[in-house]
PDB file of C-alpha atoms in Angstrom:
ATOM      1  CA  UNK A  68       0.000   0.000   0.000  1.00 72.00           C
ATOM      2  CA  UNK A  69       0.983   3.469  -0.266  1.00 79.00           C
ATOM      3  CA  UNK A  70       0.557   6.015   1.513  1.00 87.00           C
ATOM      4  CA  UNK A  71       1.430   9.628   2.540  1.00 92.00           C
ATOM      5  CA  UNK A  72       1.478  11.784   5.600  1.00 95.00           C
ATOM      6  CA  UNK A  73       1.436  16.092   5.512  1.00 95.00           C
ATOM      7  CA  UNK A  74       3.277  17.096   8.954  1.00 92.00           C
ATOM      8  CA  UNK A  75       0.825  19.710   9.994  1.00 92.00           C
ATOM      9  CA  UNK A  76      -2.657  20.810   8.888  1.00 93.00           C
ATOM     10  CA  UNK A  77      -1.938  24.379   9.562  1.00 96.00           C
ATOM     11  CA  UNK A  78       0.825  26.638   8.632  1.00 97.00           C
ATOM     12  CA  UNK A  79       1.010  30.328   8.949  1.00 97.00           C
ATOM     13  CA  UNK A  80       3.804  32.143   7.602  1.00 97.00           C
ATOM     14  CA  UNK A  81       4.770  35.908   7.367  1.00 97.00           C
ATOM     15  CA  UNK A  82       4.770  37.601   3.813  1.00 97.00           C
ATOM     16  CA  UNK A  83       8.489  37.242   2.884  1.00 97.00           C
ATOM     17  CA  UNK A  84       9.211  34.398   4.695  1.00 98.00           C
ATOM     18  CA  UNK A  85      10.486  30.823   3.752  1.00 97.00           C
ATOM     19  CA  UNK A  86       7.590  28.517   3.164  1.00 98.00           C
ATOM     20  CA  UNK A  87       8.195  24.837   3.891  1.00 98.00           C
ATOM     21  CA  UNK A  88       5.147  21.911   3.551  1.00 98.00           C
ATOM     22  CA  UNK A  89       6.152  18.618   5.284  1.00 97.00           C
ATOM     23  CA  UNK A  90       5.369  15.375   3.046  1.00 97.00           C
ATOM     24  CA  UNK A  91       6.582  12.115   4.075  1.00 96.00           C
ATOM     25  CA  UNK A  92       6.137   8.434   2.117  1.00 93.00           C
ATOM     26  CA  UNK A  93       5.382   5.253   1.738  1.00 88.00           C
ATOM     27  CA  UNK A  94       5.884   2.962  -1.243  1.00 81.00           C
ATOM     28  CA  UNK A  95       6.867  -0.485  -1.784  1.00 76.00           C
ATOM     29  CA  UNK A  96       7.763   0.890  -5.331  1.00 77.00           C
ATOM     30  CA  UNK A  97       9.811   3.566  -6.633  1.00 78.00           C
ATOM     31  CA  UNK A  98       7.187   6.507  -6.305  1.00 84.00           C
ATOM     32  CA  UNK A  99       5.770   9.168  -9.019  1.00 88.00           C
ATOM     33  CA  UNK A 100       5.284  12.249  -6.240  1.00 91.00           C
ATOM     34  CA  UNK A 101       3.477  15.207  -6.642  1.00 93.00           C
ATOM     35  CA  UNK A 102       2.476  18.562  -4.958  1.00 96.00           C
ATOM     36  CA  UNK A 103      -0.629  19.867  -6.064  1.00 95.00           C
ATOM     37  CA  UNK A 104      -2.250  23.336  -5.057  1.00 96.00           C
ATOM     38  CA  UNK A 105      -6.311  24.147  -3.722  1.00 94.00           C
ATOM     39  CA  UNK A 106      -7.154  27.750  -3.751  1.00 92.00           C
ATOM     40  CA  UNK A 107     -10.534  28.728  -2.450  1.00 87.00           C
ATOM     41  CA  UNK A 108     -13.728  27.339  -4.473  1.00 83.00           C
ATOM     42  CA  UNK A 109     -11.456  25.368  -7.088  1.00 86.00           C
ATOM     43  CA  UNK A 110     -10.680  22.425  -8.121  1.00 88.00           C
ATOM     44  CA  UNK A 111      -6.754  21.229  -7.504  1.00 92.00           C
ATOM     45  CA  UNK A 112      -3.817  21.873  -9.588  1.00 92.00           C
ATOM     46  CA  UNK A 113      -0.597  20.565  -9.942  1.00 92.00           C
ATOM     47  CA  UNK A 114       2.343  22.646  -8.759  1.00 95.00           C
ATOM     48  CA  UNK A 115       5.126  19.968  -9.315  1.00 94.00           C
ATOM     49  CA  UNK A 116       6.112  16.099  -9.849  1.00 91.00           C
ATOM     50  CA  UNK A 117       8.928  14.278  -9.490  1.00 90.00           C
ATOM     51  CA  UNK A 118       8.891  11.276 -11.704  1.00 84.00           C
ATOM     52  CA  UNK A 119      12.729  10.014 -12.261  1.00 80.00           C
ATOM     53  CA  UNK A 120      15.532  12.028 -12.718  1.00 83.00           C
ATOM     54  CA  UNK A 121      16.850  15.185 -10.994  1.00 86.00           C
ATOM     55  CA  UNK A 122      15.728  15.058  -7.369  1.00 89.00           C
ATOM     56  CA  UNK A 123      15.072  19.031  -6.803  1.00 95.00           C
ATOM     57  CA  UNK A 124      12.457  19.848  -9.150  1.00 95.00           C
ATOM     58  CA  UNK A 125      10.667  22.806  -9.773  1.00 96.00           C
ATOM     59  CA  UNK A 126       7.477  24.212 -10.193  1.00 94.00           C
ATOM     60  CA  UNK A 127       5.198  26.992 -11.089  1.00 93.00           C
ATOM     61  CA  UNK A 128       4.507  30.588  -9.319  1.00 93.00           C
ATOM     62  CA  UNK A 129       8.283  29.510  -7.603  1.00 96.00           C
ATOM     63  CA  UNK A 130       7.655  26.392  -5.839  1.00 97.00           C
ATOM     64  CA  UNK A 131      10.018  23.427  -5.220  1.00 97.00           C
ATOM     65  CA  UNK A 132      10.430  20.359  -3.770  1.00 97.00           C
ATOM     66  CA  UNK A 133      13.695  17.368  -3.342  1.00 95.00           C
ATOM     67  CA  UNK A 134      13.109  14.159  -3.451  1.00 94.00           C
ATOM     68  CA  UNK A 135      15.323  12.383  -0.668  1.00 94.00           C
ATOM     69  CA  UNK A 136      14.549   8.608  -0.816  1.00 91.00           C
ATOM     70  CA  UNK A 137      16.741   7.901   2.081  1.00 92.00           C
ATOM     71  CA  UNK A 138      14.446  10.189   4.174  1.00 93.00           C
ATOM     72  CA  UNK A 139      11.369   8.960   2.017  1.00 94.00           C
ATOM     73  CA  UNK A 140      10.439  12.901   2.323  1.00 96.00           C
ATOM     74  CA  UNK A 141       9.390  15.013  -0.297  1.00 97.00           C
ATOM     75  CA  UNK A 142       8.848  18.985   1.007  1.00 97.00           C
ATOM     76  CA  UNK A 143       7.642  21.836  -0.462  1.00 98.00           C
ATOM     77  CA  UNK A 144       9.461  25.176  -0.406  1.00 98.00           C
ATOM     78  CA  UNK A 145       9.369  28.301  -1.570  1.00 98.00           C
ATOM     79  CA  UNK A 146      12.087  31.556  -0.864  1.00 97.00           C
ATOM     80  CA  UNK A 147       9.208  34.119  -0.216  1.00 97.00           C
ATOM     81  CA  UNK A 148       5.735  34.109   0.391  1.00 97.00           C
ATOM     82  CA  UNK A 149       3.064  36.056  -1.350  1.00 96.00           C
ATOM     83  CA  UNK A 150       0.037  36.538  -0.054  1.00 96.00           C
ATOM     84  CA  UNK A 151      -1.176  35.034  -3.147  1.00 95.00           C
ATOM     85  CA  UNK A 152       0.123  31.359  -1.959  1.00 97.00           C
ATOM     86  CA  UNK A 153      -2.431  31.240   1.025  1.00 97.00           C
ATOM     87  CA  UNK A 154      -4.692  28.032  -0.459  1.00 96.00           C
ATOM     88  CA  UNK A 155      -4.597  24.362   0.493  1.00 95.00           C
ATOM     89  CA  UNK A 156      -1.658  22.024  -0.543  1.00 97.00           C
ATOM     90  CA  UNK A 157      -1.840  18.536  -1.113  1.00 95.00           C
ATOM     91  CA  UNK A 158       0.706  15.887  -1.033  1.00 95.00           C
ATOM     92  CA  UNK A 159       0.536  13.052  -3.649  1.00 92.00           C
ATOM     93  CA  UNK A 160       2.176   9.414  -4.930  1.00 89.00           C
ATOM     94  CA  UNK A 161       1.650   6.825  -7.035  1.00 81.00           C
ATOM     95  CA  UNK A 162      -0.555   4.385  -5.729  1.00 61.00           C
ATOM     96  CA  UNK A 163       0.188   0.329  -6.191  1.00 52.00           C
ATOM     97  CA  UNK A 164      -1.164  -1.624  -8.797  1.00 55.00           C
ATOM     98  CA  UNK A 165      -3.673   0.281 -11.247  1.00 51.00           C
ATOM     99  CA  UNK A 166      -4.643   3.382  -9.449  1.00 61.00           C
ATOM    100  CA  UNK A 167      -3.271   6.710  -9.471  1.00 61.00           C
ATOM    101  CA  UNK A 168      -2.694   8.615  -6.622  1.00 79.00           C
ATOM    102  CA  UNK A 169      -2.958   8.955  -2.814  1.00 86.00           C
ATOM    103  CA  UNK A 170      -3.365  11.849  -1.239  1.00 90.00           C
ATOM    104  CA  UNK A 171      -2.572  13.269   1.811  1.00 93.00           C
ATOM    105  CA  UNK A 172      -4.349  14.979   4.407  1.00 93.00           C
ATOM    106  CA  UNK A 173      -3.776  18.617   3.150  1.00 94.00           C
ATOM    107  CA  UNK A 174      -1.922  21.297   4.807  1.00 96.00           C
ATOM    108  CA  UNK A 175      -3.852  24.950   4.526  1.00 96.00           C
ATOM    109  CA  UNK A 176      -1.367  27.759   4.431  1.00 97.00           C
ATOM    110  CA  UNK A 177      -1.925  31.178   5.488  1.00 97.00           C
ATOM    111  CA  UNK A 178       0.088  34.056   4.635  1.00 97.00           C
ATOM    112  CA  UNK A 179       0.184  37.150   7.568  1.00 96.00           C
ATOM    113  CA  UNK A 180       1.050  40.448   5.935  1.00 94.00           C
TER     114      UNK A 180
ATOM    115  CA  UNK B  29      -9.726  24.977 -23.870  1.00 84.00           C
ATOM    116  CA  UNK B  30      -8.769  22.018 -22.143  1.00 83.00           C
ATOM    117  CA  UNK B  31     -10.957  21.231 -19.261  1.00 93.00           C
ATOM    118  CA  UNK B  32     -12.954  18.856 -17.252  1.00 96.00           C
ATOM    119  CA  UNK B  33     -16.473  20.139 -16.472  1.00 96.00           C
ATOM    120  CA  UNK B  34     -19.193  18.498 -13.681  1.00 97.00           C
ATOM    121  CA  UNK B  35     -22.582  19.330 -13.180  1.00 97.00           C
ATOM    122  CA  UNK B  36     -24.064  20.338 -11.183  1.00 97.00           C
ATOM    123  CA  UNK B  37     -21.658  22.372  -9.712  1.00 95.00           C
ATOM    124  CA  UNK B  38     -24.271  22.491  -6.151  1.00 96.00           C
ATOM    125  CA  UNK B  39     -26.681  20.068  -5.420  1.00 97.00           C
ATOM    126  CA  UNK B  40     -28.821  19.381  -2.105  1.00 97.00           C
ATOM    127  CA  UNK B  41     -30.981  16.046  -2.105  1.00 96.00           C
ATOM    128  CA  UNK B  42     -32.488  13.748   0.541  1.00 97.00           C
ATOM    129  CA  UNK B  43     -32.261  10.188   1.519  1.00 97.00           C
ATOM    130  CA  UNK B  44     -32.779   7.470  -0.682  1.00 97.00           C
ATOM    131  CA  UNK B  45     -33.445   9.898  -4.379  1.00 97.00           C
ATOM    132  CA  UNK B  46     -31.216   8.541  -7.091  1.00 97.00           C
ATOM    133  CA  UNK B  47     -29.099  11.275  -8.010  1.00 97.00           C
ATOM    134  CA  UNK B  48     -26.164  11.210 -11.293  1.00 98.00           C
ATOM    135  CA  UNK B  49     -23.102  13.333 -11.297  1.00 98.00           C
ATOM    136  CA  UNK B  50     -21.959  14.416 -14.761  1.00 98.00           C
ATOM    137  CA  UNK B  51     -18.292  14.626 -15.377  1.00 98.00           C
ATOM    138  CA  UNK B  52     -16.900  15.522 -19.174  1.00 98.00           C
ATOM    139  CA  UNK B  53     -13.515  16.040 -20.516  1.00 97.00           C
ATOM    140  CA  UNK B  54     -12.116  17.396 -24.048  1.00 96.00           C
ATOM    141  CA  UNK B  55      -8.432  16.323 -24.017  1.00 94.00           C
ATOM    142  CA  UNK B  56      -8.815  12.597 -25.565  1.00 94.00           C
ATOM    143  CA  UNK B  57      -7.736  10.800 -22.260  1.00 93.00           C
ATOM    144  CA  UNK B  58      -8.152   7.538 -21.393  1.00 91.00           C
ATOM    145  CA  UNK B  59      -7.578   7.360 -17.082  1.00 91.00           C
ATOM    146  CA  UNK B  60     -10.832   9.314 -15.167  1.00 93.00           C
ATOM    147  CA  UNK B  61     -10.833   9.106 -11.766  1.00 94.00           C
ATOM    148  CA  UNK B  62     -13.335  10.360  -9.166  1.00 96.00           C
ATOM    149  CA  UNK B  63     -12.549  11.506  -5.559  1.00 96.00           C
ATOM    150  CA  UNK B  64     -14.263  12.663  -2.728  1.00 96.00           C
ATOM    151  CA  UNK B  65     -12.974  15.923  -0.334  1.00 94.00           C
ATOM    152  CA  UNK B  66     -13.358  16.002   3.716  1.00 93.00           C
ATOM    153  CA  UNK B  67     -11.998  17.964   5.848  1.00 88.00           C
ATOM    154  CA  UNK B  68      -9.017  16.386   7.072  1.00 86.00           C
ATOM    155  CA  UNK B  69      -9.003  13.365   4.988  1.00 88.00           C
ATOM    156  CA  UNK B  70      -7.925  14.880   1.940  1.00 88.00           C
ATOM    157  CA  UNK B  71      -9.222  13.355  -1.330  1.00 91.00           C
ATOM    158  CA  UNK B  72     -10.139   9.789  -1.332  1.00 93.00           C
ATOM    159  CA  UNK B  73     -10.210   7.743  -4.723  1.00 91.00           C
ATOM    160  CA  UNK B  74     -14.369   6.415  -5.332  1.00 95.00           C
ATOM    161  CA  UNK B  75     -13.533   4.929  -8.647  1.00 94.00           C
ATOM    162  CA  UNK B  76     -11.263   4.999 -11.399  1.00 92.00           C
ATOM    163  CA  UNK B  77     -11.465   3.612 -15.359  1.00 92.00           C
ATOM    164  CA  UNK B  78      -8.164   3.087 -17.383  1.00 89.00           C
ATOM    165  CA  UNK B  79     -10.783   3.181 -20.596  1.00 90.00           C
ATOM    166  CA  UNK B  80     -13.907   2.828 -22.265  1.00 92.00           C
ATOM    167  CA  UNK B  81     -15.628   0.206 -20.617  1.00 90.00           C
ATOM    168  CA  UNK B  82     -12.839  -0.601 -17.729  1.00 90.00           C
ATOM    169  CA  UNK B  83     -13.702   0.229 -14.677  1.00 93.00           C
ATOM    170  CA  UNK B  84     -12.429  -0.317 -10.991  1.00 91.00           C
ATOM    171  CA  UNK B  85     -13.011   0.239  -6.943  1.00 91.00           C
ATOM    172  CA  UNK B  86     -10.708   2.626  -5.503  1.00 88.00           C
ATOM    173  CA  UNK B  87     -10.280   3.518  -1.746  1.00 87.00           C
ATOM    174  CA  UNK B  88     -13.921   4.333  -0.822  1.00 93.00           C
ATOM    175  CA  UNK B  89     -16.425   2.664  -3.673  1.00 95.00           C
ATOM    176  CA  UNK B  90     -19.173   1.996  -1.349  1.00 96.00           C
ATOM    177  CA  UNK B  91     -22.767   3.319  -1.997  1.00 97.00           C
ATOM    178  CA  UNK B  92     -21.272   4.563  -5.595  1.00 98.00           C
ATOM    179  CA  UNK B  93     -21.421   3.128  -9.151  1.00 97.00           C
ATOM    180  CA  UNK B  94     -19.846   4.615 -12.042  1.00 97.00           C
ATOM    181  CA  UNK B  95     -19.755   3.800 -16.151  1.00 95.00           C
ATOM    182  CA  UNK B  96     -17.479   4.517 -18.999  1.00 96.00           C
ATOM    183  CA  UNK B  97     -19.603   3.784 -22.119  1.00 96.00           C
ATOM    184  CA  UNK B  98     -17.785   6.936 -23.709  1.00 96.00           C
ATOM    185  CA  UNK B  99     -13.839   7.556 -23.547  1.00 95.00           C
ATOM    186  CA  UNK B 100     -15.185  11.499 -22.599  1.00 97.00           C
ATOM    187  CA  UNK B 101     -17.735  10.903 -20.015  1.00 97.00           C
ATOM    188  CA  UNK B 102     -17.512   9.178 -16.368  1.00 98.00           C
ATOM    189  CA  UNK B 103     -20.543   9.819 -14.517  1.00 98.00           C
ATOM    190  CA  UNK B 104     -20.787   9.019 -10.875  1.00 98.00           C
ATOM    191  CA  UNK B 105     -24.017   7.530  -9.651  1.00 98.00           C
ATOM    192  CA  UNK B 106     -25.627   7.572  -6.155  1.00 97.00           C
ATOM    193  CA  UNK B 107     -28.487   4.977  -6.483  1.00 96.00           C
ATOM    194  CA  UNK B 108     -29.683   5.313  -2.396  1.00 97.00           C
ATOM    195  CA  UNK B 109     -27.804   8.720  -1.293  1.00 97.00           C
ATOM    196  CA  UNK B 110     -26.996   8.715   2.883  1.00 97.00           C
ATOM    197  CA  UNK B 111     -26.017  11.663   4.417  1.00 97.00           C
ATOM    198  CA  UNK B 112     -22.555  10.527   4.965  1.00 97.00           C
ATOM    199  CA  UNK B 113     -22.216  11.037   1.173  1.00 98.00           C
ATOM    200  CA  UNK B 114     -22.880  14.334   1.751  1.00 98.00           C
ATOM    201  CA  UNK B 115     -18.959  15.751   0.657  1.00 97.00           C
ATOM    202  CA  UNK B 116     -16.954  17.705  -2.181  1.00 96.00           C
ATOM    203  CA  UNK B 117     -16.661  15.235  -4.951  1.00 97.00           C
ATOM    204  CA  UNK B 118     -14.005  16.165  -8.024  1.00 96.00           C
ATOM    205  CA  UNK B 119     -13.529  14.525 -11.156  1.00 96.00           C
ATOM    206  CA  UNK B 120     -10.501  13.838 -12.964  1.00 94.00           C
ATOM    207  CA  UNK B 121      -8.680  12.793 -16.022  1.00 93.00           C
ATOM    208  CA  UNK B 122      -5.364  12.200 -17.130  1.00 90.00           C
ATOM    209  CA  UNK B 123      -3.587  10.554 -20.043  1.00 86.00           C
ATOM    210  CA  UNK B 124      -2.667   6.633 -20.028  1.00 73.00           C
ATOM    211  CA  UNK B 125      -2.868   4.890 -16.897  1.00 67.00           C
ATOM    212  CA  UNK B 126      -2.705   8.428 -15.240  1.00 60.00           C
ATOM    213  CA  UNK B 127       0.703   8.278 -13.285  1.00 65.00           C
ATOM    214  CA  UNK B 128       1.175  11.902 -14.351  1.00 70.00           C
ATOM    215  CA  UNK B 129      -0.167  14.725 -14.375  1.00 82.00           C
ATOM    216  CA  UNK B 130      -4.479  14.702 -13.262  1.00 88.00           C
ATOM    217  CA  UNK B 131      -6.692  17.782 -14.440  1.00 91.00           C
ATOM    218  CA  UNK B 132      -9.739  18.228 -11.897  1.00 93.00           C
ATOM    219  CA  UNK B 133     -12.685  19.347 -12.460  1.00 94.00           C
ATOM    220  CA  UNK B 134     -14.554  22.409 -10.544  1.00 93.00           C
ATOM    221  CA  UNK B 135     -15.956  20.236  -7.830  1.00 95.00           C
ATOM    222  CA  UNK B 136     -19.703  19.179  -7.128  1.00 97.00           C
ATOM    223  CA  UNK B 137     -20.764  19.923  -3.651  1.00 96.00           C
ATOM    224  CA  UNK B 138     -23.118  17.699  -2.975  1.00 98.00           C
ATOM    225  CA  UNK B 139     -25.766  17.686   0.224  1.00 98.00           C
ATOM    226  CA  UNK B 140     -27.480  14.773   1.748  1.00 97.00           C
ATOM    227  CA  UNK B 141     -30.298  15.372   4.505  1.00 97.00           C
TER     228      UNK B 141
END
């Protein structure tokens, strides 16, 4: 089974200040991860993925997140916030066998000006 | 434009009334999945289809039923709605056996009393 755990349902940063969004995993595979963004009212949208490759990967609106196997992690960070970033972010990997993805819990993000 | 639309977009129903969510996309692809949103579960997998006609159970199938008769349409069907059905539920679809990237629809929010 896989599965995936967001440290943290709340987070509440300063405008200007280093955002970081906890994922952790679980696979029995080598996982497909992705981050993928909720802003009020709307339907989700992806951020970022890591499939294979480079480990720090990058994403829109200046996102990005390292795959580190050894600490099965995969975290979201960004320099500087915006107030613009405050929305609901979701954690994601490949599920076993023939589905897609498993989510995590969320983690809502606000942004204090 | 590319884009995966539901309908309705609100709906509020009672006990036991057969109700059909609509979910439609325009970008050819062949994985659809639908989820469900609560608060602090994140999105849980209903039902998936890799194609036309294929079908399967994902983390939370029961009281739902789905078809795929058409490679653009994947509607979800409550045959005896309870009001712990009563959630956010979001459609999505994604190309080949949708380890990439998922495009979500709007969201349905859908009422049970």
């Amino acid at each position: 089974a896989q599965s995936v755990t967001q440290l943290g349902s709340h987070v509440s940063v300063s405008e200007g200040a280093l955002v970081l969004l906890r994922c952790n995993y679980s696979s029995s595979v080598p996982p497909y991860l992705f981050w993928y963004v909720q802003y009020p009212n709307q339907g989700l949208q992806l951020l970022l993925k890591y499939t294979t490759g480079a480990t720090l990967v990058k994403g829109i609106n200046g996102f990005e997140a390292e795959f580190k196997k050894s600490e099965t992690s995969f975290h979201l960070t960004k320099p500087s916030a915006h107030m613009s970033d405050a929305a609901e972010y979701f954690c994601a990997v490949r599920g076993t066998g023939r589905r897609a993805l498993t989510f995590g819990s969320g983690t809502r993000l606000q942004v204090q000006p | 434009e590319a884009q995966v639309t539901q309908n309705p977009r609100y709906l509020i129903t009672v006990t036991g009334k057969k109700l059909t969510v609509t979910c439609s996309q325009n970008m050819n692809h062949e994985y659809m999945s639908w989820y469900r949103q609560d608060p602090g579960l994140g999105l849980r997998q209903i039902y998936y289809s890799m194609n036309v006609e294929v079908t399967d159970k994902g983390d939370v199938p029961e009281g739902y039923k789905v078809s795929r008769k058409e490679k653009r349409n994947f509607p979800l069907i409550l045959e005896s709605p309870s009001p712990n059905q009563t959630s956010l539920y979001f459609c999505a679809s994604a190309q080949g056996g949708g380890i990439y990237e998922q495009y979500f629809g709007p969201g349905t929010r859908l009422t049970v009393t």
